[in-house]
Coordinates of C-alpha atoms and ligand atoms in Angstrom, one line a residue:
Chain C
X1 CA -2.6 43.0 -11.0
X2 CA -0.4 46.2 -11.6
X3 CA 1.6 48.2 -13.6
X4 CA 4.5 47.5 -10.7
X5 CA 3.9 44.2 -10.2
X6 CA 3.9 43.0 -13.7
X7 CA 7.8 44.5 -14.7
X8 CA 9.1 42.4 -12.0
X9 CA 11.1 38.9 -13.4
X10 CA 8.9 36.0 -13.3
X11 CA 10.4 32.6 -15.4
X12 CA 7.2 30.4 -14.8
X13 CA 4.6 32.6 -16.5
X14 CA 7.1 33.3 -18.9
X15 CA 7.3 29.5 -19.5
X16 CA 3.5 28.4 -20.0
X17 CA 3.0 30.8 -23.0
X18 CA 5.0 29.7 -25.5
X19 CA 7.0 32.4 -27.1
X20 CA 4.2 34.6 -29.4
X21 CA 7.2 35.2 -32.6
X22 CA 5.9 38.0 -34.7
X23 CA 3.1 39.5 -32.7
X24 CA 5.5 40.4 -30.2
X25 CA 8.2 41.9 -32.5
X26 CA 5.5 43.6 -34.4
X27 CA 4.3 45.2 -30.8
X28 CA 7.9 46.2 -30.4
X29 CA 8.8 47.7 -33.2
X30 CA 5.1 49.5 -33.7
X31 CA 5.8 50.9 -30.3
X32 CA 9.4 51.8 -31.3
X33 CA 8.5 54.4 -34.4
X34 CA 5.6 56.1 -32.6
X35 CA 8.1 56.9 -29.6
X36 CA 10.0 58.1 -32.0
X37 CA 7.4 60.1 -33.8
X38 CA 5.8 61.0 -30.3
X39 CA 9.2 62.7 -30.0
X40 CA 8.8 64.7 -33.0
X41 CA 5.3 66.0 -32.6
X42 CA 6.5 66.5 -28.5
X43 CA 9.3 68.9 -29.9
X44 CA 6.7 70.1 -32.8
X45 CA 4.4 71.3 -29.7
X46 CA 7.3 72.8 -28.0
X47 CA 8.6 74.4 -30.1
X48 CA 5.6 76.0 -31.9
X49 CA 5.0 76.9 -27.8
X50 CA 8.3 79.2 -27.3
X51 CA 7.1 80.6 -30.4
X52 CA 3.2 81.5 -29.4
X53 CA 5.3 82.7 -26.1
X54 CA 7.5 84.9 -27.7
X55 CA 5.3 86.5 -30.6
X56 CA 2.6 87.8 -27.8
X57 CA 4.9 88.9 -25.4
X58 CA 6.2 91.0 -28.4
X59 CA 2.3 91.8 -29.1
X60 CA 1.5 92.9 -25.3
X61 CA 4.8 95.7 -26.1
X62 CA 3.1 99.3 -26.8
X63 CA 3.4 100.8 -30.7
X64 CA 5.0 104.0 -31.6
X65 CA 4.5 106.9 -33.7
X66 CA 6.9 108.7 -35.5
X67 CA 6.3 112.7 -36.1
X68 CA 8.5 114.4 -38.4
X69 CA 7.7 118.7 -38.6
X70 CA 9.2 121.9 -39.0
X71 CA 10.5 123.3 -35.8
X72 CA 7.0 126.0 -35.1
X73 CA 4.5 123.3 -36.0
X74 CA 6.0 120.6 -33.8
X75 CA 4.3 121.3 -30.3
X76 CA 0.8 121.5 -32.1
X77 CA 1.3 118.0 -33.9
X78 CA 1.7 116.6 -31.5
X79 CA -0.8 117.8 -29.4
X80 CA -2.7 116.7 -32.3
X81 CA -1.5 113.0 -32.6
X82 CA -2.4 112.7 -28.9
X83 CA -5.8 113.4 -29.3
X84 CA -6.1 111.4 -32.4
X85 CA -4.8 108.6 -29.7
X86 CA -6.5 109.0 -26.9
X87 CA -10.2 108.9 -28.9
X88 CA -9.6 105.8 -30.7
X89 CA -11.0 102.5 -29.7
X90 CA -8.5 99.6 -28.5
X91 CA -5.7 102.6 -27.6
X92 CA -5.5 103.1 -23.7
X93 CA -3.0 105.8 -23.0
X94 CA -0.3 107.9 -25.6
X95 CA 2.2 110.3 -24.3
X96 CA 5.0 112.0 -26.3
X97 CA 8.5 110.7 -24.5
X98 CA 10.0 113.5 -22.5
X99 CA 13.4 114.9 -24.4
X100 CA 15.3 112.3 -22.1
X101 CA 13.7 110.1 -22.7
X102 CA 14.8 110.4 -26.1
X103 CA 18.0 111.1 -25.7
X104 CA 18.5 107.9 -23.1
X105 CA 17.2 105.8 -26.5
X106 CA 19.2 107.2 -28.7
X107 CA 22.6 107.4 -26.6
X108 CA 23.7 103.7 -26.9
X109 CA 24.7 105.1 -30.4
X110 CA 25.9 107.9 -30.1
X111 CA 26.7 108.7 -27.3
X112 CA 26.2 110.9 -23.7
X113 CA 26.2 114.5 -25.3
X114 CA 24.0 114.5 -28.4
X115 CA 22.3 117.8 -28.2
X116 CA 18.6 116.8 -28.9
X117 CA 17.6 120.0 -28.7
X118 CA 19.5 121.2 -31.0
X119 CA 18.8 118.8 -33.7
X120 CA 16.0 117.9 -36.0
X121 CA 15.0 115.1 -34.7
X122 CA 11.1 113.5 -35.1
X123 CA 9.6 113.4 -31.9
X124 CA 8.6 110.4 -30.8
X125 CA 4.6 109.0 -29.4
X126 CA 3.9 105.4 -27.0
X127 CA 1.0 104.1 -27.4
X128 CA 0.0 101.1 -25.6
X129 CA -2.8 99.2 -27.3
X130 CA -5.3 96.7 -25.1
X131 CA -6.0 93.3 -25.6
X132 CA -8.5 93.3 -28.9
X133 CA -6.2 95.9 -31.0
X134 CA -7.1 99.1 -33.0
X135 CA -7.7 99.5 -36.3
X136 CA -4.1 100.7 -37.5
X137 CA -5.4 101.1 -41.2
X138 CA -8.5 104.0 -40.0
X139 CA -5.9 105.4 -38.0
X140 CA -2.8 106.3 -40.4
X141 CA -6.2 107.7 -42.7
X142 CA -6.3 110.1 -39.5
X143 CA -3.4 110.9 -38.4
X144 CA -2.7 111.9 -42.4
X145 CA -5.5 114.2 -41.7
X146 CA -4.8 115.8 -38.4
X147 CA -0.8 115.6 -38.5
X148 CA 0.7 115.3 -42.0
X149 CA 4.3 114.2 -40.1
X150 CA 3.2 111.4 -38.2
X151 CA 4.1 107.8 -39.2
X152 CA 2.2 105.4 -37.3
X153 CA 4.7 102.5 -36.6
X154 CA 3.0 98.8 -35.6
X155 CA 6.1 96.3 -37.1
X156 CA 5.0 93.7 -34.1
X157 CA 0.8 94.4 -35.3
X158 CA 1.8 91.6 -38.4
X159 CA 2.6 88.8 -35.9
X160 CA -0.7 88.4 -34.3
X161 CA -1.7 86.0 -36.8
X162 CA 1.5 84.2 -36.4
X163 CA 0.7 84.2 -32.4
X164 CA -2.1 82.5 -33.5
X165 CA -1.0 80.1 -36.1
X166 CA 1.8 78.5 -33.6
X167 CA -0.4 78.3 -30.7
X168 CA -2.8 76.2 -33.2
X169 CA 0.2 74.1 -33.6
X170 CA 1.2 73.9 -30.8
X171 CA -2.4 72.1 -29.9
X172 CA -1.7 69.8 -33.1
X173 CA 1.4 69.1 -31.6
X174 CA -0.4 67.8 -28.2
X175 CA -2.8 66.3 -30.4
X176 CA -0.7 64.8 -32.7
X177 CA 0.8 62.4 -29.6
X178 CA -2.5 62.0 -28.3
X179 CA -3.4 60.2 -31.8
X180 CA -0.1 58.7 -31.5
X181 CA -1.1 57.3 -28.2
X182 CA -4.4 56.3 -29.7
X183 CA -3.1 54.1 -32.3
X184 CA -0.7 52.8 -30.1
X185 CA -3.0 51.5 -28.0
X186 CA -5.0 49.7 -31.2
X187 CA -2.0 47.9 -33.0
X188 CA -0.9 47.2 -29.2
X189 CA -4.3 45.6 -28.5
X190 CA -4.9 43.8 -32.6
X191 CA -1.2 42.8 -31.7
X192 CA -2.6 40.6 -29.0
X193 CA -5.9 39.7 -29.3
X194 CA -3.8 38.0 -32.6
X195 CA -1.6 36.4 -29.5
X196 CA -4.7 35.6 -27.6
X197 CA -6.3 33.9 -30.5
X198 CA -2.9 31.8 -31.6
X199 CA -3.0 30.5 -28.1
X200 CA -6.3 29.3 -27.2
X201 CA -5.1 25.6 -26.6
X202 CA -2.6 27.5 -24.4
X203 CA -5.3 28.9 -22.6
X204 CA -7.3 26.1 -22.5
X205 CA -4.4 23.5 -20.8
X206 CA -4.3 26.4 -18.8
X207 CA -7.9 27.0 -17.4
X208 CA -7.8 22.8 -17.1
X209 CA -5.7 22.6 -14.5
X210 CA -6.8 25.5 -12.8
X211 CA -5.5 28.5 -13.6
X212 CA -7.0 31.5 -12.5
X213 CA -8.1 34.2 -15.0
X214 CA -5.6 36.5 -13.4
X215 CA -2.5 34.4 -13.7
X216 CA -2.4 33.4 -17.9
X217 CA -3.7 37.3 -18.6
X218 CA -0.4 38.1 -16.4
X219 CA 1.5 36.2 -18.8
X220 CA 0.5 37.7 -22.1
X221 CA 0.1 41.1 -20.3
X222 CA 3.4 41.2 -19.1
X223 CA 5.5 40.3 -22.3
X224 CA 3.4 43.4 -24.3
X225 CA 4.4 45.5 -21.8
X226 CA 8.0 44.7 -21.7
X227 CA 7.8 44.9 -25.5
X228 CA 6.4 48.1 -25.6
X229 CA 8.1 49.4 -22.9
X230 CA 11.7 48.0 -24.8
X231 CA 10.4 49.6 -27.9
X232 CA 9.4 52.6 -27.0
X233 CA 12.5 53.8 -25.2
X234 CA 15.2 52.3 -27.9
X235 CA 12.1 54.8 -30.3
X236 CA 12.5 57.3 -27.8
X237 CA 16.4 57.1 -27.9
X238 CA 16.5 57.7 -31.9
X239 CA 13.9 60.3 -32.2
X240 CA 16.3 62.5 -28.7
X241 CA 19.4 61.6 -30.9
X242 CA 17.6 63.2 -34.1
X243 CA 16.2 66.2 -32.6
X244 CA 19.5 66.9 -30.9
X245 CA 21.9 66.5 -34.5
X246 CA 19.3 68.9 -35.8
X247 CA 21.7 72.0 -37.0
X248 CA 21.4 75.3 -34.5
X249 CA 21.9 78.2 -36.8
X250 CA 20.5 80.8 -34.0
X251 CA 21.5 82.9 -37.1
X252 CA 18.9 82.6 -39.3
X253 CA 16.3 82.1 -36.1
X254 CA 13.8 80.7 -38.0
X255 CA 10.8 78.5 -37.1
X256 CA 12.5 75.7 -38.2
X257 CA 16.2 75.4 -36.0
X258 CA 14.1 76.8 -32.9
X259 CA 12.9 72.6 -33.4
X260 CA 14.4 70.9 -30.6
X261 CA 14.5 70.9 -26.5
X262 CA 15.7 73.1 -24.1
X263 CA 16.9 72.6 -20.5
X264 CA 14.5 70.6 -18.6
X265 CA 12.5 69.9 -21.5
X266 CA 14.5 67.0 -22.2
X267 CA 12.6 65.6 -19.8
X268 CA 9.6 65.7 -21.2
X269 CA 10.3 62.9 -23.8
X270 CA 11.6 60.3 -21.1
X271 CA 8.0 60.0 -20.6
X272 CA 7.5 58.7 -23.6
X273 CA 8.3 54.4 -22.4
X274 CA 6.9 54.8 -19.7
X275 CA 3.6 55.9 -21.1
X276 CA 3.1 53.1 -23.7
X277 CA 4.2 50.7 -21.5
X278 CA 1.3 51.9 -19.2
X279 CA -0.2 52.3 -22.5
X280 CA 0.0 48.4 -23.7
X281 CA -0.8 46.9 -19.7
X282 CA -4.1 48.8 -20.3
X283 CA -4.7 47.7 -23.8
X284 CA -4.0 44.4 -23.4
X285 CA -5.0 43.6 -19.4
X286 CA -8.8 44.5 -20.8
X287 CA -8.1 42.7 -24.6
X288 CA -6.8 39.7 -22.2
X289 CA -9.7 39.5 -19.7
X290 CA -12.4 39.8 -22.4
X291 CA -11.0 36.8 -25.1
X292 CA -10.6 34.6 -22.0
X293 CA -14.5 35.2 -21.5
X294 CA -14.5 33.9 -24.0
X295 CA -12.3 30.9 -25.2
X296 CA -13.1 29.1 -22.0
Chain N
X1 CA -18.4 15.4 -2.3
X2 CA -20.2 15.5 -5.5
X3 CA -23.7 15.9 -5.9
X4 CA -26.3 15.6 -9.0
X5 CA -30.2 17.0 -7.9
X6 CA -32.4 16.4 -10.6
X7 CA -30.0 17.3 -13.6
X8 CA -30.1 18.2 -16.8
X9 CA -27.9 18.9 -19.9
X10 CA -28.6 19.9 -23.3
X11 CA -25.8 20.9 -25.4
X12 CA -29.6 23.3 -26.8
X13 CA -29.7 21.0 -29.0
X14 CA -33.2 17.7 -27.2
X15 CA -31.9 17.5 -23.5
X16 CA -28.4 14.6 -23.5
X17 CA -29.0 14.0 -19.8
X18 CA -32.3 14.7 -17.8
X19 CA -33.2 13.6 -14.4
X20 CA -29.8 12.5 -13.0
X21 CA -29.9 12.8 -9.5
X22 CA -26.3 10.6 -7.5
X23 CA -24.0 11.2 -5.3
X24 CA -20.3 10.3 -4.9
X25 CA -19.7 9.4 -1.6
X26 CA -16.2 10.3 -0.6
X27 CA -13.8 7.3 -1.1
X28 CA -15.9 5.9 -2.9
X29 CA -15.4 4.0 -6.4
X30 CA -17.5 4.1 -9.9
X31 CA -17.2 3.5 -13.1
X32 CA -19.3 4.9 -16.6
X33 CA -20.2 3.2 -19.2
X34 CA -22.3 3.7 -21.8
X35 CA -22.8 4.1 -26.1
X36 CA -20.0 6.5 -27.5
X37 CA -21.8 9.5 -27.7
X38 CA -24.2 9.0 -25.2
X39 CA -22.8 11.7 -22.5
X40 CA -19.8 10.3 -20.8
X41 CA -17.8 13.0 -21.6
X42 CA -20.5 15.4 -20.6
X43 CA -21.0 13.7 -17.0
X44 CA -17.6 14.3 -16.3
X45 CA -18.2 17.8 -17.4
X46 CA -20.7 18.6 -16.0
X47 CA -18.9 16.9 -12.6
X48 CA -15.8 19.7 -12.2
X49 CA -18.3 22.5 -13.9
X50 CA -16.7 22.5 -17.2
X51 CA -20.2 22.9 -17.6
X52 CA -23.3 24.1 -15.8
X53 CA -26.2 21.8 -15.9
X54 CA -29.8 23.6 -17.4
X55 CA -31.5 22.5 -14.6
X56 CA -31.4 21.1 -11.2
X57 CA -28.6 21.4 -9.2
X58 CA -25.3 20.2 -8.5
X59 CA -22.6 20.5 -5.3
X60 CA -19.4 20.5 -5.6
X61 CA -17.9 20.3 -2.0
X62 CA -20.7 21.7 -0.3
X63 CA -21.8 24.8 -3.1
X64 CA -23.7 25.0 -5.9
X65 CA -22.2 25.0 -8.7
X66 CA -24.5 28.2 -10.4
X67 CA -22.9 29.9 -7.6
X68 CA -19.2 29.5 -8.5
X69 CA -17.0 32.4 -10.0
X70 CA -14.1 31.8 -12.4
X71 CA -11.9 31.3 -10.1
X72 CA -13.5 29.1 -7.6
X73 CA -14.1 27.6 -10.7
X74 CA -10.7 27.3 -11.6
X75 CA -9.4 26.5 -7.4
X76 CA -12.3 24.0 -8.1
X77 CA -10.4 21.8 -10.9
X78 CA -6.6 22.3 -8.1
X79 CA -9.0 19.7 -6.0
X80 CA -10.3 17.7 -8.5
X81 CA -8.0 16.0 -10.9
X82 CA -9.1 15.2 -14.4
X83 CA -7.4 12.9 -17.4
X84 CA -9.0 14.4 -19.9
X85 CA -10.7 12.2 -23.0
X86 CA -8.4 14.4 -25.4
X87 CA -5.1 14.9 -23.2
X88 CA -3.8 17.9 -24.1
X89 CA 0.0 19.7 -23.5
X90 CA 2.0 22.7 -23.3
X91 CA 3.4 21.6 -26.5
X92 CA 6.4 23.4 -25.6
X93 CA 7.1 22.1 -22.8
X94 CA 8.7 19.3 -21.8
X95 CA 7.0 15.7 -19.8
X96 CA 7.9 17.2 -16.8
X97 CA 7.0 20.5 -16.2
X98 CA 3.7 19.5 -18.2
X99 CA 3.3 17.0 -15.3
X100 CA 4.2 20.0 -12.6
X101 CA 1.6 22.4 -14.7
X102 CA -1.1 22.6 -12.0
X103 CA 1.5 23.4 -9.3
X104 CA 3.4 26.2 -11.0
X105 CA 0.0 27.6 -11.8
X106 CA -1.0 27.1 -8.2
X107 CA 2.2 29.2 -7.5
X108 CA 3.7 26.1 -5.6
X109 CA 6.7 24.7 -6.5
X110 CA 7.5 20.8 -7.1
X111 CA 9.9 19.3 -5.3
X112 CA 12.1 17.2 -7.6
X113 CA 12.7 13.9 -6.1
X114 CA 8.4 13.8 -5.9
X115 CA 8.2 14.7 -8.9
X116 CA 10.6 11.8 -10.8
X117 CA 8.9 9.3 -8.5
X118 CA 5.5 10.3 -9.6
X119 CA 7.0 9.8 -13.3
X120 CA 8.6 6.8 -12.0
X121 CA 5.1 5.3 -10.6
X122 CA 3.8 5.9 -14.3
X123 CA 6.6 4.3 -15.7
X124 CA 7.7 8.0 -17.5
X125 CA 10.7 7.9 -15.6
X126 CA 13.3 7.8 -19.2
X127 CA 10.6 10.0 -21.2
X128 CA 10.9 13.8 -18.5
X129 CA 12.9 16.1 -21.2
X130 CA 9.9 14.5 -23.9
X131 CA 8.1 16.7 -25.7
X132 CA 4.2 16.2 -25.7
X133 CA 4.4 15.8 -29.6
X134 CA 6.6 12.9 -29.4
X135 CA 4.8 11.1 -27.4
X136 CA 2.8 8.0 -27.5
X137 CA -1.0 7.6 -27.2
X138 CA -0.5 5.6 -23.6
X139 CA 2.2 7.9 -22.5
X140 CA -0.2 10.6 -22.9
X141 CA -2.8 9.0 -21.1
X142 CA -0.1 8.2 -18.2
X143 CA 1.2 11.5 -17.9
X144 CA -2.2 13.2 -17.7
X145 CA -2.6 10.4 -15.1
X146 CA 0.5 11.8 -13.3
X147 CA -0.8 16.0 -14.0
X148 CA -3.8 15.3 -12.4
X149 CA -3.2 13.9 -9.0
X150 CA 0.2 15.7 -8.4
X151 CA -2.4 18.2 -6.2
X152 CA -3.2 15.8 -4.4
X153 CA -6.7 16.4 -4.9
X154 CA -10.1 14.9 -3.6
X155 CA -11.6 13.4 -7.0
X156 CA -9.8 11.6 -9.4
X157 CA -12.1 12.1 -12.8
X158 CA -10.7 9.9 -15.3
X159 CA -12.5 10.0 -19.1
X160 CA -11.3 6.7 -21.0
X161 CA -8.1 6.6 -19.3
X162 CA -6.9 2.9 -21.1
X163 CA -8.6 4.0 -24.2
X164 CA -5.1 4.0 -26.4
X165 CA -3.4 1.3 -24.2
X166 CA -2.9 -2.2 -24.5
X167 CA -4.4 -4.8 -21.7
X168 CA -1.1 -5.2 -19.7
X169 CA -0.2 -1.3 -19.8
X170 CA -4.4 -1.1 -19.0
X171 CA -3.8 -3.4 -15.5
X172 CA -1.1 -1.2 -15.2
X173 CA -2.8 2.1 -14.6
X174 CA -6.2 0.1 -13.5
X175 CA -3.8 -1.1 -10.6
X176 CA -2.6 3.4 -9.3
X177 CA -6.5 4.2 -9.9
X178 CA -7.3 1.3 -7.1
X179 CA -3.9 2.4 -5.3
X180 CA -5.3 6.1 -5.1
X181 CA -9.0 5.1 -4.5
X182 CA -7.0 2.4 -1.3
X183 CA -6.1 6.3 -0.2
X184 CA -8.9 7.7 0.2
X185 CA -9.6 9.2 -3.3
X186 CA -13.0 9.4 -4.7
X187 CA -12.9 8.1 -8.3
X188 CA -14.6 8.2 -11.2
X189 CA -13.3 6.5 -14.7
X190 CA -15.7 6.9 -17.3
X191 CA -14.9 3.8 -20.0
X192 CA -16.0 1.0 -22.6
X193 CA -13.7 -1.9 -21.2
X194 CA -16.4 -4.2 -19.9
X195 CA -12.7 -6.6 -19.3
X196 CA -11.3 -3.5 -16.9
X197 CA -14.8 -3.7 -15.0
X198 CA -14.4 -6.9 -14.3
X199 CA -10.8 -6.7 -13.6
X200 CA -11.4 -3.9 -10.9
X201 CA -14.5 -5.3 -9.3
X202 CA -12.3 -8.8 -8.4
X203 CA -10.1 -6.0 -6.3
X204 CA -12.3 -3.9 -4.7
X205 CA -16.1 -2.3 -3.8
X206 CA -16.6 -0.2 -7.1
X207 CA -20.1 0.6 -9.0
X208 CA -20.9 0.9 -12.4
X209 CA -22.6 3.8 -13.2
X210 CA -24.7 3.3 -16.8
X211 CA -25.9 5.7 -19.1
X212 CA -28.6 4.9 -21.3
X213 CA -31.8 6.6 -22.5
X214 CA -30.1 10.2 -20.8
X215 CA -30.8 8.6 -17.9
X216 CA -27.4 7.2 -15.1
X217 CA -28.9 4.0 -13.3
X218 CA -27.2 1.1 -11.5
X219 CA -26.1 -1.3 -13.6
X220 CA -26.9 -4.4 -12.3
X221 CA -24.5 -6.9 -10.7
X222 CA -23.5 -9.3 -14.2
X223 CA -20.6 -7.1 -15.0
Ligands
ATP1 N1 -19.6 21.4 -26.9 C1 -20.6 20.4 -28.1 N2 -21.1 21.0 -28.4 C2 -23.2 19.9 -29.5 N3 -23.3 19.0 -28.9 C3 -21.9 18.5 -28.3 C4 -20.8 19.1 -27.5 N4 -19.9 18.3 -27.2 C5 -20.4 16.9 -27.6 N5 -21.6 17.2 -28.1 C6 -21.9 15.6 -28.3 O1 -23.1 15.6 -27.3 C7 -22.9 13.9 -27.2 C8 -22.5 13.2 -26.2 O2 -20.7 14.1 -26.2 P1 -20.1 13.1 -25.2 O3 -19.3 12.8 -25.1 O4 -20.0 13.4 -23.1 O5 -20.3 11.7 -25.7 P2 -19.4 10.3 -24.9 O6 -20.6 9.3 -24.3 O7 -18.1 10.5 -23.8 O8 -19.2 9.3 -26.4 P3 -17.5 8.7 -26.8 O9 -17.5 7.4 -25.6 O10 -17.3 8.4 -28.3 O11 -16.8 9.4 -26.0 C9 -22.1 13.5 -28.6 O12 -23.7 13.5 -29.5 C10 -21.6 14.6 -29.1 O13 -21.8 15.1 -30.5
MG2 MG1 -16.3 10.8 -24.6

């Protein structure tokens, strides 16, 4: 008995077991509700994953030190800052941007003819940190002592705990999907056991007229698998519609508005109904064979 | 066909049957009698491997029943037609579908005309579409006989098949069983009804087994 053959129409086997009434509906409803929840868990997990990726990328970027000093001290302080940076643990490299590079940075705002030399612009020193990062507070204090005009701009660092949190959120989402699958299996096992127990008489008659266990089990497994499949399809469809209808105000750029599927991500929830069918198939088959051995 | 060799059976308490050795030869016709509770139904269940002996050996179609898997037991049921004392049916299916059930579960289709003939033969032609709960006891017993023989089994085991029938209907059912025996089937009928046995012995050389004091003996010719 395999999953695909069980989905093929089989009127004879369907008829020998009486309609199972509420247990079948219960299975379908459970599968629908669980699939609906799973869609959101999946969306949450994917969104958290995207957020974690984006924030981790930002973390890899460099930080900058801005140095404003009187003209006659600028070179001295630049050297002092570079000295401090290169001796700070956690910083792999540091270098002052050249005038050309600074002009290139400012060009979008002030045009190409900016006389960088004539303006009292702060000097920019770019630093790259290693994976473990550096102690920002300690660095600030040392910079204050060595080069009073230097300001450490590490605007990306505050995101580090958020990136970790987003990563955890992704894991929690995946864990939720696992739990939803387990809860579905448990519910369907209970429903299948109830249906088998309610049909003990039918099973006895079928055994007496020569039906093999596989034949009897098939009638039940087929029914529950189809119910789980159709229920999960309905739940998934509703969940996907719900996600699609979430307002998408990109302006805020907040986490909630990012909750959705993008591109190929829309294919993922479509795997939920077959997954539910597989869960139902395995759960019902196991309990059917166990129950059959118990009953006859 | 079915051979018992020093078989004993107990449901967990004392031994209900013990020291039973006998053979049901192909084409034979046996009656099984004995007081209520003596173990007639139990003996039949041993014959179709619903129960396994607690001691000794039972050979069914040349195989020890202890070596049969669950699937083998199911397949054997297709070669042994059983009329149970409490004729159980699938209450949600009409009579005709119930009678054809052995074919259905074996994955074989039934010729509609064969089914109609069979129902007519047991006098249930007009009740093909009735649901089992609406049938009388006698109608259920005849339906059970029809279901037992639809697969063309080699052996027919009937447990009190005339328990709910009037004399006329009992004779009719006996005639059906005798006919089946003449077609070469091995028949074993458990019954209390001594008149039925006498009637049968007038038609065929039936032998009578009697359960007494946990043993099964061939009864004397005085019956
Ligand atoms: N499943 C069971 N568990 C325990 N004891 C049982 C079981 N089935 C039958 N018995 C006992 O075994 C004894 C024989 O039962 P059985 O049904 O074989 O008798 P029987 O000869 O067919 O009686 P009757 O003529 O009333 O049908 C009875 O005392 C009965 O109570
Ligand atoms: Mg009995």
